[in-house]
Amino acid sequence: MNWEVIFLDGKEGRPYRECKVCRALKAKGLIEEVEPVVVFVPEGKEEEVIKKLKSTSSRNFEKVLGGFYEEWKLGNISRRIKNLININTFASCIYHCNKKNNVWLKRIDNRHIKWQRELITSFQNVLREKLQKINDRDISLKFMFVIFPPVSFRGYVFPKEVVFAYSQFLSDADFSNSRFEIANFSQVKFKKVNFRRAIFGKVSFRKAVFEEVNFRYAEFDNADFKYASFGSACFKCAKFGKSQFKYVDFEVIDFRNAYFQKDFYLSSNYISYVIDFTGAKFSDECKVIVRHVKSTLVLLNNLILLPNNILLDTLSIINPTSYIKEKYNNRYKNRANLEIVSSNLSKAKFVNCDFSGAERIRIENSDLTDVRFLATDWGYINEKRICPELFEKEPKKARDIYRQLKLTLDNHKDFVSANGFYALEMKAQEKILEQSMEIYREGEGIFNELKSFFRLIRNFGRLPESKYELLVLKIHRISSNFGQSWVRPLLWLFFFSLLFSFYFHFDEWSNLIKVNYLNFGDSSLRVMDFVIGLKVFCCKLLTAFSIPLQMVAEITKVVKGEFSDSNPVVVASRLLYTVVAGFLIYQFGGAVRRRVKR
């Protein structure tokens, strides 16, 4: 069905009726002008409707108009406004009338809806006349509670003050290359809006809702986005004066190559997916504060910061919902949760940050020596989470990153996390040596470490001089995982003590096992044999711990010239055990100390 638009403006024999919404807004001093009511009429019924409305009193006007709309089955044509004014009316102008109905929208199929071109043209013509009138009179432009169909303000230079507060943009809106001196977009709802290369003086987007917005190359002198909500927001190459994004809600916010001239504040109480500062630039006097942000991806690539340029406070890496992950998976596929690539972060602060939820952290070609990580939770520190690709492909660069993180954490007394990065530094050095000698581990775990160790021993003769450093690193890894595990040296000490106890007291161990085996069938002796066996086992094991003392006594005799009459093999065995036990005790003490302080 085709529709005609009739403006009840009192011209050409039409009656005059004022928009009820405009009257209410004017009564509150929010707008200056009242627009005429607009009526939508099926094609060919214009004269009939005008004749009927002429003879209708103001009191019965809405009732008669509603009867027409019900007869024509227009659907939801009335407009309900609850903010500031409480109105539900059919008597509204072309700006305030409801546009979510089959007058303005034409359904193509079950999934696609198209706007009625004729009505869009009528709206644009009325809008153009209003803009011209405003320019001629040099007064403020106020579009409050307006419902906009697809609309374009491309290249428009707005007057001194423009107000779009509480309005809705149901479809594409184009403000590209436009200029605003003072603009108010508070509580405006945008479907898809383009502000590319727009220039803003003082602008407020408080509590505005953006499903998708493009601010590429836009310039902001003083911008307020407090409580704004973004689906996908692109501020690529934008220029910011004093700007605040307090308590915003966003899925993706993109500040790539943006320029921050003055203080910039961003905080959120909601869960986001991406916050991207890649390539952003900062003036000498600029301070960027990002606070209380929970995001899946945080991208800090290609940054060169001056001291105190940026503070990240209470930044958390979290896992995304399945809906958000599917929505942006293609756009941010295979990205690490935290990326710091080719950046000099100078004295940037990370305070109370939580990276434990990050599956992968990527740091490459960056200077982190002066970065302050205060009360930052890195989660489980290993090479599978932190710089995994760099560790496998370029372990020298990975070693440098781990070293920088170790030093900066040491400087701020975070010894536990620093110890973790010390272990990664040693693993990277081990990886470098393994690659140079073509000796590789098949995987993680103590058994693979032992296989790699014996492979090194088997090929020891043909390897270059650095084999001794690799040998030391492998022993250090196997014994205590580079000082990270205090359990390993204890287990190894128990194992070697048991082994040497068997060696020195083989006959007694054999008799003990034989007696218990022969008496195992006699139920009356089982408990007693077990108790006796356990006692003897502990005694024989403890004798192994006395070997170092015996070794000291042997050495004392040699020093005094009192040559020992002990078997040289026994003396060598005791010496070997003394060295092994001393090394493992040292590893145990070092691991415990690393848990407290390095």
XYZ file of C-alpha atoms in Angstrom, residues 162-471:
310
model
C 22.682 21.719 18.687
C 20.668 19.348 20.862
C 19.709 15.793 19.882
C 18.978 14.635 23.442
C 16.675 11.626 23.931
C 16.363 11.052 20.187
C 16.586 7.756 18.297
C 18.316 6.952 15.021
C 16.583 3.802 13.795
C 18.880 3.241 10.837
C 22.045 4.629 9.266
C 22.963 8.179 10.265
C 25.717 10.087 8.505
C 27.443 12.992 10.304
C 30.734 12.651 8.408
C 32.734 15.859 7.865
C 30.243 17.804 9.960
C 31.214 20.455 12.523
C 29.836 21.053 16.017
C 30.640 23.947 18.318
C 28.428 22.798 21.214
C 26.523 19.522 20.817
C 24.342 17.503 23.137
C 23.685 13.850 22.232
C 22.742 12.772 25.760
C 20.700 9.553 25.931
C 20.524 9.279 22.154
C 20.173 5.787 20.690
C 22.133 5.083 17.518
C 21.768 2.057 15.278
C 24.708 2.664 12.953
C 26.247 6.123 12.837
C 29.170 7.643 10.980
C 31.059 10.600 12.505
C 34.117 10.183 10.275
C 36.228 13.379 10.217
C 33.634 15.230 12.295
C 34.979 18.098 14.397
C 33.581 18.653 17.888
C 34.054 21.586 20.218
C 32.282 20.727 23.437
C 30.148 17.608 23.060
C 28.216 15.374 25.414
C 27.315 11.767 24.636
C 26.230 10.974 28.199
C 24.224 7.761 28.405
C 24.172 7.531 24.627
C 23.783 4.050 23.146
C 25.756 3.077 20.035
C 25.295 -0.284 18.331
C 28.008 0.600 15.834
C 29.818 3.925 15.506
C 32.655 5.252 13.375
C 34.683 8.193 14.764
C 37.676 7.721 12.430
C 39.734 10.915 12.150
C 37.249 12.801 14.335
C 38.530 15.647 16.524
C 37.325 16.268 20.077
C 38.174 19.377 22.054
C 36.123 18.474 25.123
C 34.154 15.220 24.977
C 32.028 13.567 27.632
C 31.010 9.924 27.054
C 30.073 9.197 30.665
C 27.767 6.151 31.019
C 27.723 5.685 27.245
C 27.191 2.213 25.814
C 29.012 0.946 22.719
C 28.681 -2.195 20.675
C 31.579 -1.627 18.304
C 33.261 1.799 18.484
C 36.073 2.906 16.205
C 38.139 5.968 17.186
C 40.977 5.160 14.806
C 43.215 8.208 14.141
C 40.932 10.417 16.232
C 42.327 13.427 18.129
C 41.301 13.917 21.729
C 41.486 17.017 23.839
C 40.119 16.638 27.340
C 37.930 13.532 27.166
C 36.327 11.181 29.629
C 34.785 7.763 29.120
C 33.695 7.150 32.717
C 31.649 4.032 33.452
C 31.153 3.189 29.790
C 29.902 -0.147 28.537
C 31.532 -1.445 25.359
C 32.138 -4.646 23.444
C 34.925 -3.345 21.189
C 36.607 0.048 21.475
C 39.353 0.896 19.007
C 41.845 3.734 19.633
C 44.383 2.679 16.995
C 46.673 5.552 15.978
C 44.597 8.003 18.007
C 46.306 11.124 19.352
C 45.740 12.142 22.964
C 46.585 15.781 23.667
C 45.160 16.202 27.159
C 44.010 14.002 30.031
C 41.939 11.021 28.992
C 39.934 8.854 31.396
C 38.369 5.472 30.608
C 36.569 3.255 33.099
C 33.910 0.578 32.870
C 31.827 -1.507 35.233
C 30.959 -3.989 32.494
C 32.648 -6.835 30.647
C 34.130 -5.948 27.261
C 35.833 -7.896 24.496
C 38.550 -5.656 23.000
C 40.313 -2.481 24.030
C 42.903 -1.491 21.432
C 45.510 1.283 21.856
C 47.751 0.077 19.014
C 49.848 2.904 17.594
C 48.278 5.578 19.821
C 50.311 8.740 20.427
C 50.443 10.945 23.495
C 51.501 14.539 24.083
C 53.948 15.510 26.846
C 51.165 16.753 29.129
C 48.728 13.913 28.459
C 47.885 11.340 31.106
C 45.713 8.370 30.132
C 43.952 6.518 32.943
C 42.224 3.201 32.241
C 40.455 1.926 35.337
C 38.177 -0.982 36.299
C 38.136 -2.501 32.818
C 37.403 -6.212 32.317
C 38.297 -7.262 28.806
C 39.189 -10.364 26.813
C 41.763 -8.658 24.580
C 43.996 -5.736 25.575
C 46.238 -4.543 22.717
C 49.119 -2.171 23.531
C 51.190 -2.436 20.357
C 53.482 0.138 18.692
C 53.351 2.550 21.628
C 56.040 5.034 22.586
C 55.167 6.500 25.962
C 56.663 9.304 27.965
C 56.950 8.921 31.761
C 53.560 8.802 33.487
C 51.646 8.838 30.191
C 49.443 5.871 31.050
C 48.027 4.197 34.153
C 46.116 0.927 33.965
C 44.361 0.346 37.278
C 42.354 -2.794 38.085
C 42.548 -4.101 34.520
C 41.410 -7.723 34.288
C 41.661 -10.283 31.499
C 38.531 -12.447 31.417
C 37.055 -15.132 29.193
C 34.370 -13.892 26.761
C 30.808 -15.111 26.477
C 30.159 -17.467 23.572
C 27.942 -14.835 21.884
C 30.640 -12.144 21.922
C 33.335 -14.593 20.865
C 31.341 -15.735 17.834
C 30.415 -12.156 16.939
C 34.021 -10.912 16.724
C 35.918 -14.166 16.158
C 36.818 -13.488 12.508
C 37.883 -9.915 13.237
C 40.208 -10.800 16.123
C 41.106 -14.378 15.288
C 44.299 -15.790 16.852
C 45.010 -12.659 18.897
C 46.627 -12.981 22.315
C 44.675 -11.792 25.353
C 47.383 -9.264 26.192
C 49.641 -7.929 23.452
C 52.618 -5.600 23.934
C 54.510 -5.578 20.633
C 57.159 -3.064 19.460
C 56.365 -0.732 22.352
C 58.340 1.396 24.770
C 56.086 1.691 27.785
C 58.546 3.863 29.729
C 57.203 4.189 33.297
C 53.660 3.032 32.607
C 51.851 1.713 35.680
C 49.882 -1.527 35.910
C 48.185 -1.404 39.321
C 46.001 -4.203 40.740
C 45.797 -5.838 37.327
C 44.752 -9.457 36.919
C 46.222 -11.375 33.965
C 45.493 -14.815 35.419
C 42.536 -15.269 33.036
C 44.703 -14.799 29.940
C 45.167 -17.951 27.891
C 48.017 -16.334 25.973
C 50.191 -13.264 26.536
C 52.306 -11.916 23.681
C 55.191 -9.539 24.371
C 57.750 -8.871 21.634
C 60.416 -6.273 20.787
C 59.392 -4.041 23.688
C 61.096 -2.123 26.476
C 59.563 -3.036 29.839
C 62.493 -2.305 32.153
C 60.917 0.778 33.795
C 57.309 -0.406 33.727
C 55.753 -0.689 37.170
C 53.668 -3.797 37.748
C 52.179 -3.207 41.195
C 50.028 -5.908 42.814
C 49.653 -7.565 39.403
C 48.524 -11.187 39.220
C 50.209 -12.990 36.308
C 48.523 -16.325 36.982
C 50.486 -19.473 36.185
C 53.800 -18.325 34.723
C 55.051 -20.704 32.044
C 56.246 -20.617 28.456
C 52.933 -22.035 27.168
C 51.075 -18.874 28.267
C 53.632 -16.101 28.087
C 55.290 -15.499 24.701
C 54.778 -19.100 23.475
C 55.456 -18.380 19.778
C 58.513 -16.286 20.577
C 59.827 -18.977 22.930
C 59.615 -21.636 20.211
C 60.811 -19.581 17.223
C 63.139 -16.958 18.698
C 64.173 -18.004 22.228
C 66.847 -15.272 22.393
C 64.173 -12.573 22.155
C 61.967 -14.487 24.571
C 64.852 -14.662 27.056
C 65.245 -10.877 26.885
C 61.520 -10.318 27.539
C 61.578 -12.713 30.518
C 64.702 -10.965 31.842
C 63.059 -7.531 31.622
C 59.962 -8.755 33.435
C 62.120 -10.410 36.086
C 64.080 -7.197 36.691
C 61.081 -4.873 36.843
C 59.245 -7.222 39.230
C 62.382 -7.553 41.358
C 62.648 -3.764 41.550
C 59.131 -3.586 42.960
C 59.631 -6.467 45.413
C 57.304 -8.903 43.664
C 59.742 -11.759 44.209
C 57.286 -14.609 43.639
C 56.387 -13.488 40.107
C 60.000 -12.480 39.436
C 61.111 -16.028 40.296
C 58.659 -17.364 37.738
C 60.181 -15.197 35.011
C 63.680 -16.145 36.184
C 62.734 -19.774 35.507
C 61.418 -18.816 32.058
C 64.666 -16.957 31.361
C 66.621 -20.117 32.189
C 64.292 -22.248 30.055
C 64.789 -19.886 27.129
C 68.574 -20.108 27.566
C 68.289 -23.888 27.650
C 66.182 -23.742 24.483
C 68.857 -21.635 22.759
C 71.552 -24.171 23.595
C 69.371 -27.117 22.613
C 68.649 -25.591 19.226
C 72.335 -24.875 18.618
C 73.196 -28.512 19.420
C 70.065 -30.027 17.853
C 69.034 -31.682 21.108
C 65.304 -31.369 21.617
C 62.828 -32.403 24.259
C 59.724 -34.280 23.175
C 57.541 -32.478 25.671
C 57.196 -31.261 29.244
C 57.403 -33.314 32.427
C 60.131 -35.000 34.407
C 60.355 -38.079 32.179
C 60.920 -36.005 29.029
C 63.471 -33.919 30.923
C 65.337 -37.094 31.908
C 65.243 -38.411 28.331
C 66.669 -35.115 27.087
C 69.348 -35.245 29.808
C 70.482 -38.782 28.877
C 70.456 -37.827 25.179
C 72.855 -35.016 26.074
C 75.098 -37.414 28.038
C 75.081 -39.925 25.188
C 76.251 -37.303 22.682
C 78.411 -35.335 25.090
C 81.711 -36.036 23.382
C 80.792 -34.558 19.993
C 79.126 -31.389 21.276
C 80.742 -27.890 21.395
C 81.995 -26.138 24.533
C 78.565 -24.761 25.435
C 77.573 -28.337 26.343
C 78.797 -27.714 29.912
C 76.417 -24.774 30.340
C 73.567 -26.880 28.944
C 74.481 -29.717 31.317
